[in-house]
mmCIF file of C-alpha atoms in Angstrom:
data_model
loop_
_atom_site.group_PDB
_atom_site.id
_atom_site.type_symbol
_atom_site.label_atom_id
_atom_site.label_comp_id
_atom_site.label_asym_id
_atom_site.label_seq_id
_atom_site.Cartn_x
_atom_site.Cartn_y
_atom_site.Cartn_z
ATOM 1 C CA ALA C 1 0.000 0.000 0.000
ATOM 2 C CA GLN C 2 1.123 3.524 -0.648
ATOM 3 C CA SER C 3 2.195 5.850 2.171
ATOM 4 C CA VAL C 4 3.407 9.401 2.624
ATOM 5 C CA THR C 5 5.719 10.714 5.325
ATOM 6 C CA GLN C 6 6.166 14.353 6.236
ATOM 7 C CA PRO C 7 9.002 14.321 8.767
ATOM 8 C CA ASP C 8 8.528 17.869 10.025
ATOM 9 C CA ILE C 9 5.425 18.427 12.151
ATOM 10 C CA HIS C 10 6.061 22.130 12.671
ATOM 11 C CA ILE C 11 8.386 24.609 10.948
ATOM 12 C CA THR C 12 8.953 28.276 11.755
ATOM 13 C CA VAL C 13 10.595 30.625 9.262
ATOM 14 C CA SER C 14 11.072 34.366 9.119
ATOM 15 C CA GLU C 15 9.177 36.380 6.533
ATOM 16 C CA GLY C 16 11.318 36.705 3.411
ATOM 17 C CA ALA C 17 13.339 33.573 4.179
ATOM 18 C CA SER C 18 13.346 30.520 1.937
ATOM 19 C CA LEU C 19 11.278 27.443 2.727
ATOM 20 C CA GLU C 20 11.569 23.738 2.082
ATOM 21 C CA LEU C 21 8.978 21.225 3.301
ATOM 22 C CA ARG C 22 9.918 17.586 3.072
ATOM 23 C CA CYS C 23 7.814 14.735 1.724
ATOM 24 C CA ASN C 24 8.742 11.091 1.218
ATOM 25 C CA TYR C 25 6.454 8.573 -0.408
ATOM 26 C CA SER C 26 6.191 4.842 -0.792
ATOM 27 C CA TYR C 27 4.491 3.645 -3.955
ATOM 28 C CA GLY C 28 5.050 0.687 -6.255
ATOM 29 C CA ALA C 29 4.603 2.440 -9.590
ATOM 30 C CA THR C 30 5.082 5.907 -11.029
ATOM 31 C CA PRO C 31 3.440 8.134 -8.440
ATOM 32 C CA TYR C 32 0.961 10.906 -8.935
ATOM 33 C CA LEU C 33 2.032 13.441 -6.316
ATOM 34 C CA PHE C 34 0.344 16.524 -4.930
ATOM 35 C CA TRP C 35 0.848 19.326 -2.447
ATOM 36 C CA TYR C 36 -2.189 20.906 -0.818
ATOM 37 C CA VAL C 37 -2.433 23.814 1.632
ATOM 38 C CA GLN C 38 -5.051 24.195 4.359
ATOM 39 C CA SER C 39 -5.771 27.364 6.315
ATOM 40 C CA PRO C 40 -7.335 26.917 9.764
ATOM 41 C CA GLY C 41 -10.847 25.495 9.560
ATOM 42 C CA GLN C 42 -10.791 25.479 5.773
ATOM 43 C CA GLY C 43 -10.730 22.924 2.984
ATOM 44 C CA LEU C 44 -7.635 22.002 1.001
ATOM 45 C CA GLN C 45 -6.313 24.095 -1.871
ATOM 46 C CA LEU C 46 -4.208 22.441 -4.563
ATOM 47 C CA LEU C 47 -0.752 24.033 -4.822
ATOM 48 C CA LEU C 48 0.824 21.830 -7.470
ATOM 49 C CA LYS C 49 1.003 18.314 -8.869
ATOM 50 C CA TYR C 50 3.458 15.944 -10.528
ATOM 51 C CA PHE C 51 2.414 13.224 -12.941
ATOM 52 C CA SER C 52 5.388 12.790 -15.267
ATOM 53 C CA GLY C 53 7.935 14.707 -17.305
ATOM 54 C CA ASP C 54 9.918 17.615 -15.911
ATOM 55 C CA THR C 55 10.803 16.786 -12.310
ATOM 56 C CA LEU C 56 10.607 20.432 -11.213
ATOM 57 C CA VAL C 57 7.000 21.588 -11.161
ATOM 58 C CA GLN C 58 5.688 25.060 -10.618
ATOM 59 C CA GLY C 59 2.543 25.816 -8.672
ATOM 60 C CA ILE C 60 0.456 28.685 -7.452
ATOM 61 C CA LYS C 61 1.563 31.353 -4.966
ATOM 62 C CA GLY C 62 5.219 31.034 -6.019
ATOM 63 C CA PHE C 63 5.644 27.452 -4.821
ATOM 64 C CA GLU C 64 7.608 24.767 -6.634
ATOM 65 C CA ALA C 65 8.381 21.124 -5.930
ATOM 66 C CA GLU C 66 11.026 18.712 -7.137
ATOM 67 C CA PHE C 67 10.394 15.009 -7.717
ATOM 68 C CA LYS C 68 13.402 12.798 -6.981
ATOM 69 C CA ARG C 69 12.684 9.167 -7.760
ATOM 70 C CA SER C 70 16.004 7.938 -6.325
ATOM 71 C CA GLN C 71 15.128 9.466 -2.950
ATOM 72 C CA SER C 72 11.357 8.844 -3.132
ATOM 73 C CA SER C 73 10.911 12.503 -2.319
ATOM 74 C CA PHE C 74 8.739 15.380 -3.473
ATOM 75 C CA ASN C 75 9.857 18.410 -1.484
ATOM 76 C CA LEU C 76 8.030 21.725 -1.630
ATOM 77 C CA ARG C 77 10.008 24.965 -1.865
ATOM 78 C CA LYS C 78 9.468 28.701 -1.933
ATOM 79 C CA PRO C 79 12.299 31.236 -2.297
ATOM 80 C CA SER C 80 10.726 33.958 -0.122
ATOM 81 C CA VAL C 81 7.957 33.273 2.370
ATOM 82 C CA HIS C 82 5.135 35.749 3.006
ATOM 83 C CA TRP C 83 3.164 36.035 6.243
ATOM 84 C CA SER C 84 0.073 34.801 4.375
ATOM 85 C CA ASP C 85 1.809 31.460 3.730
ATOM 86 C CA ALA C 86 1.258 30.445 7.365
ATOM 87 C CA ALA C 87 -0.925 27.323 7.131
ATOM 88 C CA GLU C 88 -0.840 23.522 7.187
ATOM 89 C CA TYR C 89 0.740 21.820 4.189
ATOM 90 C CA PHE C 90 -0.096 18.291 3.068
ATOM 91 C CA CYS C 91 1.707 16.059 0.626
ATOM 92 C CA ALA C 92 -0.358 13.316 -1.022
ATOM 93 C CA VAL C 93 -0.040 10.432 -3.479
ATOM 94 C CA ALA C 94 -2.948 9.313 -5.664
ATOM 95 C CA ARG C 95 -3.956 5.848 -6.755
ATOM 96 C CA ARG C 96 -7.041 5.598 -8.939
ATOM 97 C CA ARG C 97 -8.072 9.046 -7.728
ATOM 98 C CA ALA C 98 -7.957 8.085 -4.046
ATOM 99 C CA LEU C 99 -5.475 10.261 -2.178
ATOM 100 C CA THR C 100 -3.222 9.105 0.639
ATOM 101 C CA PHE C 101 -2.018 12.050 2.699
ATOM 102 C CA GLY C 102 0.886 12.664 4.994
ATOM 103 C CA SER C 103 0.239 13.941 8.489
ATOM 104 C CA GLY C 104 0.994 17.512 7.471
ATOM 105 C CA THR C 105 3.534 20.227 8.308
ATOM 106 C CA ARG C 106 2.368 23.346 10.113
ATOM 107 C CA LEU C 107 4.187 26.451 8.873
ATOM 108 C CA GLN C 108 4.526 29.463 11.142
ATOM 109 C CA VAL C 109 5.919 32.711 9.721
ATOM 110 C CA GLN C 110 7.674 35.175 11.993
ATOM 111 C CA PRO C 111 7.652 38.894 11.117
ATOM 112 C CA ASP T 1 -17.783 28.971 -12.034
ATOM 113 C CA ALA T 2 -18.713 27.589 -8.631
ATOM 114 C CA GLY T 3 -16.244 25.328 -6.955
ATOM 115 C CA VAL T 4 -17.024 22.352 -4.763
ATOM 116 C CA THR T 5 -19.712 23.166 -2.202
ATOM 117 C CA GLN T 6 -20.654 21.295 0.966
ATOM 118 C CA SER T 7 -23.515 21.566 3.414
ATOM 119 C CA PRO T 8 -23.973 22.106 6.241
ATOM 120 C CA THR T 9 -20.829 23.902 7.394
ATOM 121 C CA HIS T 10 -21.176 22.754 10.992
ATOM 122 C CA LEU T 11 -23.234 20.090 12.708
ATOM 123 C CA ILE T 12 -23.661 18.878 16.274
ATOM 124 C CA LYS T 13 -25.081 15.416 16.967
ATOM 125 C CA THR T 14 -25.243 13.041 19.907
ATOM 126 C CA ARG T 15 -23.945 9.494 20.091
ATOM 127 C CA GLY T 16 -26.124 6.949 18.330
ATOM 128 C CA GLN T 17 -27.713 9.453 15.966
ATOM 129 C CA GLN T 18 -27.435 9.454 12.197
ATOM 130 C CA VAL T 19 -26.114 12.262 10.007
ATOM 131 C CA THR T 20 -26.210 13.149 6.299
ATOM 132 C CA LEU T 21 -23.670 15.448 4.679
ATOM 133 C CA ARG T 22 -23.981 16.829 1.169
ATOM 134 C CA CYS T 23 -21.566 17.739 -1.611
ATOM 135 C CA SER T 24 -22.066 19.446 -4.959
ATOM 136 C CA PRO T 25 -19.172 19.001 -7.391
ATOM 137 C CA LYS T 26 -17.319 21.620 -9.340
ATOM 138 C CA SER T 27 -18.831 22.240 -12.752
ATOM 139 C CA GLY T 28 -17.799 19.514 -15.195
ATOM 140 C CA HIS T 29 -16.771 17.067 -12.477
ATOM 141 C CA ASP T 30 -18.400 13.658 -12.179
ATOM 142 C CA THR T 31 -16.305 11.836 -9.566
ATOM 143 C CA VAL T 32 -16.874 12.481 -5.873
ATOM 144 C CA SER T 33 -14.691 11.281 -3.006
ATOM 145 C CA TRP T 34 -15.180 11.725 0.721
ATOM 146 C CA TYR T 35 -12.460 12.147 3.330
ATOM 147 C CA GLN T 36 -12.430 12.310 7.121
ATOM 148 C CA GLN T 37 -9.928 14.621 8.788
ATOM 149 C CA ALA T 38 -9.564 14.233 12.527
ATOM 150 C CA LEU T 39 -8.049 17.110 14.467
ATOM 151 C CA GLY T 40 -4.310 17.400 13.865
ATOM 152 C CA GLN T 41 -4.207 14.691 11.209
ATOM 153 C CA GLY T 42 -4.202 14.392 7.457
ATOM 154 C CA PRO T 43 -7.410 13.515 5.623
ATOM 155 C CA GLN T 44 -8.274 9.817 5.299
ATOM 156 C CA PHE T 45 -10.077 8.398 2.277
ATOM 157 C CA ILE T 46 -13.576 7.067 3.013
ATOM 158 C CA PHE T 47 -14.939 6.184 -0.431
ATOM 159 C CA GLN T 48 -15.374 7.358 -3.993
ATOM 160 C CA TYR T 49 -18.402 7.535 -6.268
ATOM 161 C CA TYR T 50 -18.504 7.544 -10.036
ATOM 162 C CA GLU T 51 -21.501 6.936 -12.297
ATOM 163 C CA GLU T 52 -23.657 6.602 -9.171
ATOM 164 C CA GLU T 53 -21.694 3.609 -7.887
ATOM 165 C CA GLU T 54 -19.175 3.206 -5.084
ATOM 166 C CA ARG T 55 -15.904 2.502 -6.896
ATOM 167 C CA GLN T 56 -13.373 2.416 -4.069
ATOM 168 C CA ARG T 57 -13.546 2.282 -0.321
ATOM 169 C CA GLY T 58 -11.038 3.044 2.390
ATOM 170 C CA ASN T 59 -10.755 1.387 5.772
ATOM 171 C CA PHE T 60 -14.048 2.612 7.220
ATOM 172 C CA PRO T 61 -16.890 0.544 8.712
ATOM 173 C CA ASP T 62 -20.244 -0.030 7.065
ATOM 174 C CA ARG T 63 -21.738 2.682 9.275
ATOM 175 C CA PHE T 64 -20.352 5.001 6.625
ATOM 176 C CA SER T 65 -22.389 4.890 3.427
ATOM 177 C CA GLY T 66 -22.997 7.169 0.518
ATOM 178 C CA HIS T 67 -24.883 7.931 -2.593
ATOM 179 C CA GLN T 68 -24.318 9.765 -5.840
ATOM 180 C CA PHE T 69 -27.195 11.333 -7.737
ATOM 181 C CA PRO T 70 -27.659 11.685 -11.519
ATOM 182 C CA ASN T 71 -26.522 15.331 -11.288
ATOM 183 C CA TYR T 72 -23.234 14.022 -9.748
ATOM 184 C CA SER T 73 -23.906 15.490 -6.305
ATOM 185 C CA SER T 74 -23.314 13.159 -3.392
ATOM 186 C CA GLU T 75 -24.314 12.405 0.175
ATOM 187 C CA LEU T 76 -22.330 10.852 2.985
ATOM 188 C CA ASN T 77 -24.363 9.084 5.666
ATOM 189 C CA VAL T 78 -23.009 8.001 9.014
ATOM 190 C CA ASN T 79 -25.158 5.803 11.272
ATOM 191 C CA ALA T 80 -24.829 5.072 14.989
ATOM 192 C CA LEU T 81 -22.505 7.999 15.564
ATOM 193 C CA LEU T 82 -19.551 7.568 17.912
ATOM 194 C CA LEU T 83 -17.567 10.240 19.703
ATOM 195 C CA GLY T 84 -14.636 9.314 17.447
ATOM 196 C CA ASP T 85 -16.610 10.339 14.379
ATOM 197 C CA SER T 86 -16.082 13.990 15.344
ATOM 198 C CA ALA T 87 -14.018 15.406 12.489
ATOM 199 C CA LEU T 88 -13.929 17.631 9.433
ATOM 200 C CA TYR T 89 -15.531 15.799 6.506
ATOM 201 C CA LEU T 90 -14.171 16.839 3.168
ATOM 202 C CA CYS T 91 -15.591 16.239 -0.265
ATOM 203 C CA ALA T 92 -13.279 16.182 -3.288
ATOM 204 C CA THR T 93 -14.353 16.072 -6.897
ATOM 205 C CA GLY T 94 -12.674 15.318 -10.166
ATOM 206 C CA GLN T 95 -13.267 14.718 -13.820
ATOM 207 C CA GLY T 96 -13.526 11.136 -15.049
ATOM 208 C CA GLU T 97 -10.213 9.289 -14.943
ATOM 209 C CA GLN T 98 -8.161 12.357 -14.087
ATOM 210 C CA GLU T 99 -6.215 12.047 -10.828
ATOM 211 C CA THR T 100 -6.504 15.686 -9.746
ATOM 212 C CA GLN T 101 -9.059 16.255 -7.005
ATOM 213 C CA TYR T 102 -10.460 19.598 -5.841
ATOM 214 C CA PHE T 103 -11.727 19.961 -2.312
ATOM 215 C CA GLY T 104 -14.714 21.674 -0.791
ATOM 216 C CA PRO T 105 -14.595 23.693 2.436
ATOM 217 C CA GLY T 106 -15.730 20.760 4.549
ATOM 218 C CA THR T 107 -18.397 20.025 7.140
ATOM 219 C CA ARG T 108 -17.303 20.037 10.751
ATOM 220 C CA LEU T 109 -19.146 17.371 12.721
ATOM 221 C CA LEU T 110 -19.125 17.310 16.502
ATOM 222 C CA VAL T 111 -20.537 14.245 18.258
ATOM 223 C CA LEU T 112 -21.410 14.708 21.931
#
């Protein structure tokens, strides 16, 4: 069965600093990978996705992610964090349109 | 273009009761999946509906059931509610065989 691990439960960065959120997956075939963001009490918003092709994918709000098959990783990055980026971030892998999520990383942004 | 909508936004029930949650998909979407998100955790897949049939099911008991209507909207029913059923219930919709799912705002259920 597929699984997703997000090793960092909570990360704090200063506004303007760079960000990297880690995601490792376990999946037997070519994975369909996603990053979603959730503000408190809200639903999930799709940031970006990887299906195939270029291993560096661009998303909304200035986020990007890099797929590394050799490391089974799909880390999310942003060069300069804004205070509005404070939220919970979830990595997920899809199989037949059913998503398996990691436990999430809560991002706090310091002024 | 309306996105995925869910109703109600909040709900309070007592143990043993039954509850029905509703989801209307994004325009053009015909696949509906339901997820349960307990506090502090990632969402967990409950089941998925396509062409009015349950196509996949996660590790949830039969107390959780659903339905999809001809207009692609869907209901999630939970019988014999337990305290542990308190969670945010999320609906996600997609288009046919495409893997990308878009989420609604969720229904927060509190079981007392």
